[in-house]
Short mmCIF file of C-alpha atoms in Angstrom, two decimals:
data_model
loop_
_atom_site.label_atom_id
_atom_site.label_comp_id
_atom_site.label_asym_id
_atom_site.label_seq_id
_atom_site.Cartn_x
_atom_site.Cartn_y
_atom_site.Cartn_z
CA MET A 866 70.15 130.28 155.89
CA VAL A 867 73.51 130.80 157.58
CA LEU A 868 76.31 131.40 155.07
CA SER A 869 79.76 129.91 155.58
CA LEU A 870 82.88 132.07 155.63
CA LEU A 871 83.72 130.83 152.12
CA ASN A 872 80.32 131.91 150.78
CA LEU A 873 80.58 135.32 152.45
CA CYS A 874 84.02 135.92 150.98
CA ALA A 875 82.90 134.74 147.53
CA ARG A 876 79.97 137.16 147.64
CA GLU A 877 82.28 140.08 148.39
CA VAL A 878 84.71 139.10 145.64
CA VAL A 879 82.10 138.94 142.84
CA SER A 880 80.23 142.04 144.02
CA ASP A 881 82.80 144.45 142.54
CA HIS A 882 83.26 143.70 138.86
CA SER A 883 86.01 146.30 138.44
CA SER A 884 88.31 144.11 140.55
CA SER A 885 87.81 140.97 138.45
CA PRO A 886 91.04 141.38 136.41
CA TYR A 887 93.00 141.08 139.65
CA TRP A 888 91.39 138.06 141.28
CA LEU A 889 90.72 136.10 138.06
CA SER A 890 94.45 135.95 137.38
CA CYS A 891 95.30 134.32 140.68
CA VAL A 892 92.21 132.54 142.04
CA PRO A 893 92.80 128.75 142.50
CA ARG A 894 90.56 126.33 140.62
CA GLU A 895 89.10 125.02 143.89
CA LEU A 896 87.33 128.36 144.47
CA TYR A 897 85.66 128.66 141.07
CA ARG A 898 82.56 126.77 142.20
CA ALA A 899 81.99 128.97 145.25
CA LEU A 900 82.52 132.12 143.19
CA LEU A 901 80.10 130.96 140.50
CA ASP A 902 77.43 130.10 143.07
CA ALA A 903 77.82 133.54 144.62
CA ALA A 904 77.59 135.20 141.20
CA PHE A 905 74.34 133.35 140.48
CA ALA A 906 72.87 133.98 143.92
CA HIS A 907 73.54 137.73 143.81
CA CYS A 908 72.86 138.27 140.09
CA ARG A 909 76.32 139.11 138.80
CA PRO A 910 76.11 138.11 135.11
CA LEU A 911 79.50 139.61 134.20
CA ALA A 912 81.20 137.49 136.86
CA VAL A 913 79.27 134.43 135.67
CA GLY A 914 80.52 134.94 132.13
CA GLU A 915 84.15 135.45 133.09
CA LEU A 916 84.22 132.41 135.36
CA VAL A 917 82.57 130.06 132.87
CA GLN A 918 84.78 131.24 129.99
CA ARG A 919 87.82 130.16 132.06
CA TRP A 920 86.19 127.13 133.73
CA PRO A 921 89.10 125.00 134.99
CA GLU A 922 87.30 121.64 135.28
CA ARG A 923 85.92 119.23 132.72
CA LYS A 924 82.37 119.26 134.10
CA LEU A 925 80.04 122.06 135.17
CA ILE A 926 76.61 121.41 136.71
CA VAL A 927 74.18 124.33 136.91
CA GLY A 928 70.60 123.51 137.86
CA GLY A 929 69.27 120.35 139.43
CA SER A 930 66.98 120.28 142.43
CA ARG A 931 66.94 123.49 144.47
CA LYS A 932 66.80 123.71 148.23
CA SER A 933 63.76 125.12 149.97
CA GLY A 934 63.75 128.91 149.60
CA GLU A 935 66.53 128.89 147.00
CA CYS A 936 65.74 131.06 143.96
CA PRO A 937 66.49 129.87 140.41
CA PRO A 938 69.25 131.63 138.44
CA ASN A 939 68.40 135.03 137.01
CA ARG A 940 67.68 135.24 133.25
CA LEU A 941 70.65 137.56 132.66
CA CYS A 942 72.98 135.16 134.46
CA VAL A 943 71.77 132.23 132.36
CA GLN A 944 72.28 134.18 129.15
CA ALA A 945 75.77 135.19 130.30
CA LEU A 946 76.52 131.52 131.01
CA LEU A 947 75.52 130.42 127.50
CA LEU A 948 77.52 133.18 125.81
CA ALA A 949 80.56 132.30 127.91
CA VAL A 950 80.36 128.65 126.84
CA VAL A 951 80.68 129.72 123.20
CA ARG A 952 83.57 132.07 123.98
CA GLY A 953 85.28 129.35 125.97
CA LEU A 954 85.59 127.18 122.84
CA THR A 955 88.45 129.43 121.67
CA ASP A 956 89.89 130.13 125.12
CA LYS A 957 92.86 127.89 125.95
CA ARG A 958 92.21 128.36 129.67
CA CYS A 959 88.79 126.68 129.45
CA CYS A 960 88.76 122.92 130.18
CA LEU A 961 84.99 122.45 129.98
CA GLN A 962 83.81 119.25 128.28
CA MET A 963 80.41 118.56 129.91
CA LEU A 964 77.82 121.22 130.80
CA ASP A 965 74.79 119.87 132.71
CA LEU A 966 71.83 122.27 132.77
CA SER A 967 69.21 119.67 133.70
CA GLY A 968 66.49 121.20 135.87
CA LEU A 969 67.75 124.76 135.37
CA GLN A 970 64.39 125.96 134.02
CA CYS A 971 61.83 127.57 136.36
CA GLU A 972 58.13 127.12 135.56
CA ASP A 973 56.90 129.15 138.52
CA GLY A 974 55.46 132.33 137.03
CA ARG A 975 55.64 134.03 140.41
CA VAL A 976 59.44 134.11 140.28
CA GLU A 977 60.55 137.28 138.51
CA ASP A 978 63.32 137.34 135.89
CA SER A 979 63.67 133.57 135.82
CA MET A 980 63.97 131.55 132.60
CA GLY A 981 61.28 129.00 131.78
CA GLY A 982 61.78 125.77 129.91
CA TRP A 983 60.62 127.15 126.56
CA SER A 984 62.90 130.19 126.64
CA LEU A 985 65.85 128.18 127.90
CA SER A 986 65.45 125.56 125.16
CA VAL A 987 65.40 128.22 122.44
CA ALA A 988 68.47 129.90 123.96
CA LEU A 989 70.32 126.56 124.15
CA CYS A 990 69.58 125.74 120.54
CA SER A 991 70.65 129.22 119.47
CA MET A 992 73.91 128.73 121.36
CA VAL A 993 74.57 125.41 119.59
CA LEU A 994 73.88 126.88 116.15
CA GLN A 995 75.92 130.01 116.92
CA ALA A 996 78.92 127.93 117.97
CA ARG A 997 78.72 125.91 114.78
CA ALA A 998 78.49 129.01 112.60
CA ALA A 999 81.48 130.60 114.35
CA ALA A 1000 83.52 127.41 113.97
CA SER A 1001 82.60 127.20 110.27
CA ARG A 1002 83.74 130.78 109.70
CA ALA A 1003 87.01 130.09 111.47
CA HIS A 1004 87.48 126.96 109.37
CA ARG A 1005 86.94 128.92 106.14
CA ARG A 1006 89.42 131.59 107.23
CA ASP A 1007 92.01 128.96 108.12
CA GLY A 1008 91.35 127.21 104.83
CA GLU A 1009 91.96 130.40 102.91
CA ARG A 1010 95.24 130.95 104.75
CA GLU A 1011 96.22 127.35 104.01
CA ARG A 1012 95.42 127.88 100.34
CA LYS A 1013 97.59 130.98 100.20
CA ARG A 1014 100.37 129.15 102.01
CA GLY A 1015 100.17 126.38 99.41
CA LEU A 1016 100.37 128.85 96.54
CA GLU A 1017 103.47 130.44 98.10
CA ALA A 1018 105.04 127.00 98.44
CA GLU A 1019 104.31 126.31 94.78
CA ARG A 1020 105.99 129.55 93.78
CA ASP A 1021 109.01 128.68 95.92
CA ARG A 1022 109.29 125.26 94.32
CA GLY A 1023 109.12 126.87 90.90
CA ALA A 1024 111.90 129.21 91.93
CA ILE A 1025 113.98 126.23 93.07
CA LYS A 1026 113.63 124.57 89.69
CA ARG A 1027 114.64 127.74 87.90
CA ASP A 1028 117.66 128.17 90.19
CA ARG A 1029 118.70 124.56 89.59
CA GLY A 1030 118.54 125.19 85.87
CA LYS A 1031 120.75 128.23 86.23
CA VAL A 1032 123.20 126.25 88.36
CA GLY A 1033 123.64 123.74 85.58
CA CYS A 1034 124.42 126.50 83.05
CA GLY A 1035 126.40 128.99 85.16
CA ASN A 1036 130.01 129.16 86.50
CA SER A 1037 131.23 127.61 89.76
CA GLY A 1038 130.69 130.79 91.78
CA GLU A 1039 127.12 130.98 90.64
CA SER A 1040 126.81 127.27 91.34
CA SER A 1041 127.94 127.78 94.91
CA GLN A 1042 125.47 130.62 95.47
CA GLY A 1043 122.67 128.65 93.84
CA GLY A 1044 123.47 125.67 96.02
CA HIS A 1045 123.20 127.76 99.15
CA ARG A 1046 119.82 129.09 98.02
CA VAL A 1047 118.55 125.57 97.31
CA GLU A 1048 119.59 124.49 100.79
CA GLU A 1049 117.76 127.45 102.36
CA VAL A 1050 114.56 126.75 100.44
CA GLU A 1051 114.71 123.05 101.34
CA LYS A 1052 115.06 123.97 105.00
CA MET A 1053 112.03 126.22 104.69
CA ASP A 1054 110.06 123.31 103.18
CA CYS A 1055 111.13 121.09 106.08
CA ARG A 1056 109.87 123.66 108.56
CA THR A 1057 106.58 123.87 106.65
CA ASN A 1058 106.23 120.07 106.73
CA GLU A 1059 106.98 120.01 110.44
CA GLN A 1060 104.18 122.48 111.01
CA MET A 1061 101.80 120.12 109.21
CA VAL A 1062 102.56 117.18 111.53
CA PRO A 1063 99.47 116.42 113.70
CA GLU A 1064 99.74 117.77 117.22
CA ASP A 1065 98.63 116.15 120.44
CA GLU A 1066 94.84 115.73 120.78
CA SER A 1067 94.93 117.53 124.13
CA VAL A 1068 95.46 120.90 122.41
CA LYS A 1069 92.67 123.25 123.47
CA GLY A 1070 90.61 125.50 121.19
CA ILE A 1071 88.14 124.61 118.47
CA ARG A 1072 90.20 126.26 115.74
CA ARG A 1073 93.27 124.24 116.72
CA ARG A 1074 91.21 121.02 116.74
CA MET A 1075 89.91 121.72 113.23
CA GLU A 1076 93.40 122.63 112.04
CA ILE A 1077 94.71 119.32 113.35
CA GLN A 1078 91.95 117.47 111.56
CA ARG A 1079 92.68 119.29 108.29
CA ARG A 1080 96.39 118.54 108.56
CA LYS A 1081 95.64 114.87 109.13
CA THR A 1082 93.58 114.83 105.96
CA LEU A 1083 96.31 116.60 104.01
CA SER A 1084 98.99 114.20 105.26
CA GLU A 1085 96.94 111.23 104.06
CA GLY A 1086 96.59 112.74 100.58
CA LYS A 1087 92.81 113.05 100.86
CA SER A 1088 92.67 116.78 100.27
CA ASN A 1089 93.63 119.31 97.67
CA THR A 1090 93.50 123.07 97.25
CA SER A 1091 89.78 123.16 96.55
CA SER A 1092 88.88 121.02 99.56
CA ASN A 1093 90.55 123.52 101.90
CA ASN A 1094 87.71 125.96 101.20
CA SER A 1095 84.95 123.40 101.71
CA SER A 1096 83.08 122.85 104.95
CA LEU A 1097 83.86 120.07 107.38
CA SER A 1098 82.07 116.78 106.84
CA ASP A 1099 79.83 115.25 109.53
CA GLN A 1100 82.62 112.81 110.41
CA ASP A 1101 85.07 115.69 110.86
CA TRP A 1102 82.60 117.47 113.15
CA GLU A 1103 82.28 114.32 115.24
CA GLU A 1104 86.00 114.44 115.94
CA VAL A 1105 86.03 118.11 117.01
CA VAL A 1106 83.07 118.11 119.44
CA MET A 1107 84.39 119.96 122.46
CA VAL A 1108 81.46 120.36 124.89
CA HIS A 1109 78.45 118.13 125.50
CA VAL A 1110 75.44 120.05 126.83
CA ARG A 1111 72.89 118.04 128.83
CA ALA A 1112 69.52 119.69 129.43
CA ASP A 1113 65.74 119.30 129.54
CA ILE A 1114 64.31 120.32 126.17
CA PHE A 1115 60.89 121.93 125.72
CA VAL A 1116 59.52 122.00 122.17
CA ASN A 1117 56.35 123.44 120.65
CA SER A 1118 55.18 124.27 117.14
CA ARG A 1119 57.04 127.61 117.16
CA SER A 1120 60.42 126.29 118.26
CA TRP A 1121 60.38 122.90 116.55
CA GLU A 1122 62.52 123.85 113.54
CA ARG A 1123 65.23 125.46 115.65
CA VAL A 1124 65.40 122.49 118.00
CA ARG A 1125 65.52 120.11 115.05
CA ASP A 1126 68.40 122.06 113.47
CA ALA A 1127 70.35 122.12 116.74
CA LEU A 1128 69.97 118.36 117.17
CA SER A 1129 70.64 117.40 113.56
CA GLN A 1130 73.49 119.73 112.55
CA PRO A 1131 76.88 118.68 113.98
CA GLY A 1132 79.18 121.19 115.58
CA PRO A 1133 81.56 121.87 118.50
CA LEU A 1134 78.62 121.77 120.95
CA ARG A 1135 76.54 118.60 121.17
CA LEU A 1136 73.05 118.86 122.71
CA ARG A 1137 71.95 115.90 124.83
CA CYS A 1138 68.37 115.67 126.15
CA ARG A 1139 67.46 114.38 129.61
CA TYR A 1140 63.69 115.06 129.57
CA LEU A 1141 61.77 115.94 126.42
CA ARG A 1142 58.54 117.91 126.71
CA VAL A 1143 56.51 118.42 123.55
CA GLU A 1144 53.39 120.50 122.99
CA GLU A 1145 51.18 121.09 119.94
CA LEU A 1146 53.17 118.89 117.57
CA SER A 1147 51.98 116.22 115.18
CA ALA A 1148 52.99 112.60 115.56
CA PRO A 1149 55.41 112.68 112.55
CA SER A 1150 57.18 115.76 113.95
CA ILE A 1151 57.55 114.11 117.35
CA ALA A 1152 58.84 110.96 115.67
CA SER A 1153 61.53 112.94 113.83
CA LEU A 1154 62.67 114.52 117.11
CA LEU A 1155 62.91 111.14 118.81
CA GLY A 1156 65.06 109.93 115.93
CA LEU A 1157 67.56 112.78 116.52
CA LEU A 1158 68.02 112.30 120.28
CA PRO A 1159 71.05 110.43 121.66
CA GLN A 1160 69.60 107.17 122.95
CA GLN A 1161 71.67 106.82 126.13
CA ASP A 1162 70.57 110.11 127.74
CA LEU A 1163 66.78 110.30 127.53
CA LEU A 1164 65.02 109.63 130.84
CA GLY A 1165 61.49 110.87 130.18
CA VAL A 1166 59.02 111.98 127.49
CA ASP A 1167 56.15 114.39 128.14
CA ILE A 1168 53.66 114.96 125.29
CA ARG A 1169 50.83 117.46 125.76
CA TYR A 1170 48.08 119.14 123.72
CA SER A 1171 48.89 117.08 120.63
CA SER A 1172 46.12 115.49 118.57
CA LEU A 1173 47.73 112.10 118.25
CA GLY A 1174 44.76 109.82 118.00
CA VAL A 1175 45.21 106.09 118.41
CA SER A 1176 47.11 105.89 115.11
CA GLY A 1177 49.60 108.57 116.20
CA LEU A 1178 50.10 106.90 119.55
CA ALA A 1179 50.69 103.59 117.79
CA MET A 1180 53.35 105.32 115.68
CA LEU A 1181 55.21 106.83 118.64
CA LEU A 1182 55.19 104.10 121.29
CA PRO A 1183 57.48 101.68 119.38
CA LEU A 1184 59.96 104.53 118.84
CA LEU A 1185 60.54 104.72 122.61
CA ALA A 1186 61.96 101.20 122.77
CA PRO A 1187 65.57 102.11 121.76
CA PHE A 1188 66.03 104.39 124.79
CA PRO A 1189 67.47 102.15 127.54
CA GLN A 1190 67.21 104.68 130.39
CA LEU A 1191 63.64 105.84 129.70
CA HIS A 1192 61.54 105.50 132.86
CA SER A 1193 58.96 108.32 132.60
CA LEU A 1194 56.09 108.71 130.11
CA ARG A 1195 53.52 111.49 130.35
CA LEU A 1196 50.70 111.82 127.81
CA HIS A 1197 48.43 114.76 128.62
CA TYR A 1198 45.48 115.87 126.47
CA CYS A 1199 46.55 113.81 123.48
CA ASN A 1200 43.00 113.34 122.14
CA LEU A 1201 42.70 109.63 121.57
CA ASP A 1202 39.67 108.58 119.58
CA LEU A 1203 36.56 108.15 121.68
CA GLN A 1204 35.12 105.57 119.31
CA ARG A 1205 37.76 102.95 118.58
CA THR A 1206 36.06 101.25 115.68
CA GLN A 1207 39.15 100.18 113.73
CA PRO A 1208 40.75 96.76 114.30
CA GLY A 1209 43.49 96.90 116.93
CA GLN A 1210 42.35 100.22 118.42
CA GLN A 1211 40.73 98.71 121.49
CA GLY A 1212 44.11 98.28 123.19
CA ALA A 1213 46.00 101.49 122.49
CA LEU A 1214 48.70 100.98 125.14
CA GLN A 1215 49.84 97.50 124.26
CA ASP A 1216 52.80 98.89 122.27
CA ILE A 1217 54.52 100.24 125.41
CA SER A 1218 57.27 97.61 125.09
CA LEU A 1219 60.34 99.26 126.52
CA SER A 1220 63.75 97.92 127.46
CA GLN A 1221 63.23 99.15 131.04
CA PRO A 1222 60.02 99.31 133.14
CA LEU A 1223 58.41 102.70 133.59
CA GLU A 1224 58.42 104.36 137.00
CA VAL A 1225 56.30 107.38 136.06
CA LEU A 1226 53.17 106.94 133.95
CA GLU A 1227 50.69 109.78 133.48
CA LEU A 1228 47.73 109.12 131.15
CA PRO A 1229 45.04 111.71 131.92
CA TYR A 1230 42.27 112.48 129.42
CA LEU A 1231 43.16 109.48 127.23
CA CYS A 1232 39.75 107.75 127.21
CA LEU A 1233 41.35 104.53 128.39
CA THR A 1234 39.33 101.35 127.95
CA SER A 1235 39.06 98.33 130.22
CA THR A 1236 41.39 96.58 127.73
CA ASP A 1237 44.05 99.25 128.31
CA LEU A 1238 43.78 98.88 132.08
CA ALA A 1239 43.92 95.10 131.79
CA TYR A 1240 47.16 95.39 129.82
CA LEU A 1241 48.70 97.82 132.32
CA SER A 1242 47.84 95.60 135.27
CA CYS A 1243 49.69 92.67 133.68
CA SER A 1244 52.59 94.60 132.09
CA GLN A 1245 56.20 94.72 133.25
CA HIS A 1246 55.63 98.33 134.39
CA ALA A 1247 53.02 97.57 137.06
CA SER A 1248 55.33 96.49 139.89
CA PHE A 1249 57.81 99.36 139.29
CA LEU A 1250 55.40 102.31 139.12
CA LYS A 1251 56.12 105.16 141.53
CA GLU A 1252 53.77 107.76 140.02
CA LEU A 1253 50.49 106.91 138.29
CA ASP A 1254 47.96 109.43 136.94
CA LEU A 1255 44.74 108.10 135.39
CA SER A 1256 42.70 111.27 135.94
CA GLU A 1257 39.71 112.01 133.71
CA ASN A 1258 39.51 108.44 132.44
CA TRP A 1259 35.98 107.20 133.16
CA LEU A 1260 36.01 104.16 135.42
CA ASP A 1261 33.10 101.75 135.82
CA GLU A 1262 32.50 98.29 137.25
CA SER A 1263 34.26 96.61 134.32
CA SER A 1264 37.43 98.61 135.11
CA MET A 1265 37.60 97.75 138.82
CA PRO A 1266 39.18 94.26 138.60
CA SER A 1267 42.05 95.54 136.42
CA LEU A 1268 42.58 98.64 138.56
CA ARG A 1269 42.66 96.60 141.77
CA ARG A 1270 45.15 94.20 140.21
CA LEU A 1271 47.28 97.14 139.09
CA LEU A 1272 47.34 98.60 142.61
CA ALA A 1273 48.18 95.20 144.06
CA GLN A 1274 51.16 94.91 141.72
CA ALA A 1275 52.38 98.44 142.58
CA GLN A 1276 51.66 98.38 146.32
CA ASN A 1277 55.34 98.35 147.34
CA SER A 1278 56.51 101.09 144.94
CA LEU A 1279 53.61 103.48 144.28
CA CYS A 1280 54.20 106.92 145.85
CA GLN A 1281 51.74 109.14 143.97
CA LEU A 1282 48.30 108.20 142.67
CA SER A 1283 45.85 110.53 140.92
CA LEU A 1284 42.29 109.44 140.05
CA CYS A 1285 40.68 112.87 139.76
CA GLY A 1286 37.52 113.10 137.69
CA CYS A 1287 37.19 109.36 137.11
CA GLY A 1288 33.49 109.08 138.03
CA LEU A 1289 34.14 107.19 141.27
CA SER A 1290 30.89 106.88 143.18
CA ASP A 1291 30.56 105.61 146.74
CA ALA A 1292 30.10 102.05 145.50
CA LEU A 1293 33.09 102.08 143.14
CA LEU A 1294 35.33 103.74 145.72
CA GLY A 1295 34.24 101.20 148.32
CA ALA A 1296 35.42 98.41 146.03
CA LEU A 1297 38.76 100.18 145.58
CA LEU A 1298 39.55 101.12 149.20
CA PRO A 1299 40.94 97.70 150.26
CA SER A 1300 43.49 97.88 147.44
CA LEU A 1301 44.40 101.45 148.36
CA SER A 1302 44.98 100.51 151.99
CA CYS A 1303 47.67 98.04 150.88
CA CYS A 1304 49.76 100.73 149.14
CA ARG A 1305 52.20 101.20 152.00
CA ALA A 1306 54.56 103.56 150.11
CA LEU A 1307 51.83 105.99 149.03
CA ARG A 1308 52.56 109.64 149.85
CA SER A 1309 50.04 111.50 147.68
CA LEU A 1310 46.45 110.49 146.86
CA ARG A 1311 44.37 112.81 144.66
CA LEU A 1312 40.68 112.05 144.13
CA ALA A 1313 39.15 115.47 143.41
CA LEU A 1314 36.06 115.92 141.21
CA ASN A 1315 34.57 112.51 141.93
CA PRO A 1316 30.84 112.23 142.85
CA LEU A 1317 31.17 111.13 146.48
CA SER A 1318 28.72 111.68 149.27
CA ARG A 1319 29.83 112.80 152.71
CA THR A 1320 29.61 109.18 153.88
CA GLY A 1321 31.87 108.01 151.04
CA LEU A 1322 34.31 110.82 151.81
CA LEU A 1323 34.60 109.79 155.47
CA SER A 1324 35.28 106.19 154.39
CA LEU A 1325 38.06 107.51 152.15
CA ALA A 1326 39.49 109.59 155.00
CA ARG A 1327 39.57 106.60 157.36
CA THR A 1328 41.43 104.52 154.75
CA ALA A 1329 43.86 107.38 154.04
CA ALA A 1330 44.58 107.90 157.72
CA GLY A 1331 45.50 104.22 157.96
CA ILE A 1332 48.32 104.55 155.40
CA PRO A 1333 51.36 105.60 157.48
CA SER A 1334 53.35 107.02 154.57
CA LEU A 1335 50.55 109.25 153.21
CA ARG A 1336 51.16 113.00 153.44
CA LEU A 1337 48.51 114.47 151.12
CA LEU A 1338 44.86 113.65 150.44
CA LEU A 1339 43.14 115.81 147.84
CA TYR A 1340 39.45 114.97 148.27
CA PRO A 1341 36.32 116.02 146.33
CA ASN A 1342 33.66 118.28 147.78
CA PRO A 1343 30.83 115.96 148.83
CA LEU A 1344 27.61 116.15 146.83
CA GLU A 1345 25.78 117.60 149.87
CA GLU A 1346 27.79 120.83 149.50
CA TYR A 1347 26.52 121.64 145.97
CA GLU A 1348 23.46 123.63 144.97
CA PRO A 1349 20.44 121.46 144.06
CA GLY A 1350 20.04 120.30 140.47
CA LEU A 1351 23.05 118.07 139.91
CA PRO A 1352 22.38 114.80 138.05
CA ALA A 1353 22.61 111.54 139.96
CA LEU A 1354 26.10 110.78 138.62
CA PRO A 1355 27.63 114.13 137.56
CA SER A 1356 30.73 114.39 135.41
CA SER A 1357 33.90 116.12 136.54
CA ALA A 1358 33.07 119.12 134.32
CA GLN A 1359 29.68 119.48 136.00
CA LEU A 1360 31.24 119.24 139.45
CA LEU A 1361 33.81 121.86 138.51
CA ASP A 1362 31.26 124.35 137.17
CA TRP A 1363 28.35 123.73 139.55
CA PRO A 1364 28.09 126.29 142.36
CA LEU A 1365 28.56 125.28 145.99
CA LEU A 1366 26.05 126.21 148.64
CA GLU A 1367 26.47 129.73 149.88
CA GLU A 1368 25.95 128.66 153.47
CA SER A 1369 29.12 127.43 155.13
CA GLU A 1370 27.34 125.04 157.47
CA GLY A 1371 27.77 122.09 155.15
CA ARG A 1372 31.48 122.71 154.63
CA ASP A 1373 32.03 123.29 158.34
CA LEU A 1374 30.34 119.97 159.10
CA THR A 1375 32.57 118.16 156.58
CA LEU A 1376 35.73 119.69 158.03
CA ARG A 1377 34.70 118.84 161.57
CA LEU A 1378 34.02 115.20 160.69
CA LEU A 1379 37.33 114.92 158.84
CA ASP A 1380 39.19 116.36 161.84
CA GLU A 1381 37.59 113.75 164.07
CA VAL A 1382 38.80 110.97 161.77
CA LEU A 1383 42.36 112.33 161.71
CA ASN A 1384 42.50 112.90 165.47
CA LEU A 1385 41.19 109.41 166.12
CA ARG A 1386 44.05 107.95 164.02
CA GLY A 1387 46.67 110.41 165.31
CA ARG A 1388 47.23 111.92 161.84
CA SER A 1389 46.16 115.52 162.39
CA ARG A 1390 49.74 116.85 162.15
CA ASP A 1391 51.43 114.83 159.43
CA LEU A 1392 48.58 114.33 156.92
CA LEU A 1393 47.21 117.27 154.92
CA VAL A 1394 43.58 116.78 153.90
CA THR A 1395 42.27 119.42 151.49
CA SER A 1396 39.76 120.01 148.71
CA ASP A 1397 41.60 123.05 147.30
CA LEU A 1398 42.56 122.14 143.73
CA LEU A 1399 44.67 125.24 143.14
CA ASN A 1400 46.63 125.89 146.31
CA TYR A 1401 47.70 122.53 147.71
CA SER A 1402 51.45 121.97 147.74
CA PRO A 1403 52.89 119.11 145.67
CA ASP A 1404 56.12 119.49 147.66
CA LEU A 1405 54.49 117.44 150.40
CA THR A 1406 55.06 114.35 148.28
CA VAL A 1407 58.84 114.73 148.45
CA ASP A 1408 60.58 112.24 150.68
CA ASP A 1409 61.45 113.43 154.15
#
C-alpha cells in the first residue's frame, strides 16, 4: 500500500514520544485523525492516549470493516484508548460525545496481540464502571466542600446577627463600623449566591456538570446539608452523561455480571450495543440483558451454546420485538427439544414477530420441523433474507415444498445459503436444484457433509456454474471417495469421521470432472469450487 505524504508525516510525528509536548500544543484539529491512525498502525499507545484524551471532535470511530491486509489495533493501543476516554471526562480540551468501537474486535487467533470480542467487552464494561466510580468520588468530595462552605456561611450569618445586636446597643462610632461590616458580609453572601447560579450547559468536565446539577437542586430548595453527601440519583446521572460508547458486546457466563452492571448502573459513560453475542447463558439471564439494552441501537443477536429448549426460545423471541433496527438473528447450538410433545412446541419459530424483517437468519442444529420451515417460507422475513443457514437440520421429502417456497421468496435477495449436513441425497437435491438456479443474487453456497454421489455432485456443479453471481461452492466429498462400510444414508457425523480412500484416483477423477463443468460454462476463474471445510475463504462472499 502506497502511503500519502500526510500519512508519512503523521508516522514520523508519533514515532518519537518525547516530542509530543511540542506538537500536541499546536497541532490543528484536522490532523488528529491522521495522527491517531498512524499511532494505531505503528503501535504507539502513548500517542493514542494523548490524542484521545484531547479529542477535538464530538465523534470518534475506531474499528469498522478493515481493508485487505490491514491489521487490527494492537491490544496495548486499545487499552490506552479506553483509559484516555476516562481521563478525557475531566479534561476541558476533550469534546468527545460519541465513541464508536463497533467491529474493533479481532477473532482471528493468528493475529498476535490483538483484542478479541470477549476481552474487549470486559475492558469496555470495566471502563464504564471505573468512570462511574471516579465521578461518584468526585461528587462526594465536592459535596463535602459544599457542606463546609454552608457551615462557614452559617457562622457568618450568626456573626452578622451578633454585630447587628451590638449596633443597636453601642455608640454612633461603633454603629458606623458595624454597618460597614454588615455591608461587607452581605457583599460576600451576594458573591456566594452568584457562584451558585447555574452555568451554561456547554461547560466541559464531568465534575462541573455534576456541580451544575447540584446547584440547580439547591436553588429549587430540594436539597439540604445531608443530601450534599448522598450519591446522585438515576435521573441526575441521566443529565450528566458525557460520552456514549457504541460497541459489539460479547457475553458469557463468566462476564455476565460485569456486563449487567455496566448496562444497568448509570454514569458519565453510557454503553450502547450494536451486536450482542451470548454464549453459555440461560434464557432468563439473556432476557435480563435484552431488557437493559437501548432499543434503538441493537442490530443483531447471536446466541450460542445455550440450552434454551423450546420453552426458552419461546421466552426470548417475543423480547426481540421492541428493537426496531434488529435485522440479524443467529441461534447456534441452542439445544431445542428433539421430541416436541408439549402443545405448541411443534412450531418453535412462530414467535419471530419483529417490527422489521430479518436479513440474516442462522438456525443450525435446531432440529427444525416441517412446521417451522412452513412458517419461515410464509413469514415476512422470507423475501428480505440475505443470509440463511439451516445446516444440520435434517431435511426430508416433507420439508422440500416449504424449502422450495422459501428459496422462491428469497431469490432476489439471498446472497449466502448454507445447507451443510442436512441429509440431502441425490433425489432430494435434484428436487431442490431448480429453486437454487433461480437465486440470481447468490454468492456463497455451502452443501458440505451431505450424502451425494459423484453424479449428484456434478449436477450440483452444473447448476452452480449457471448462477452468474456465485463465487463459492463448498461441496461434499462424493460417497465414492469413502472407505467401504458407510450406511446407505449416512449422517453428517458419520461422513465427518469416516476415512476417505487412501488412493487419490477417486479424488483426482472428481476434480477433473468438476474442472470440465466449470470450463464448459466459462467459470473456471471466478468460481471457487472446494470441499475443504477448514481452509476456504469466506471473504469471497463479499461484494466486488
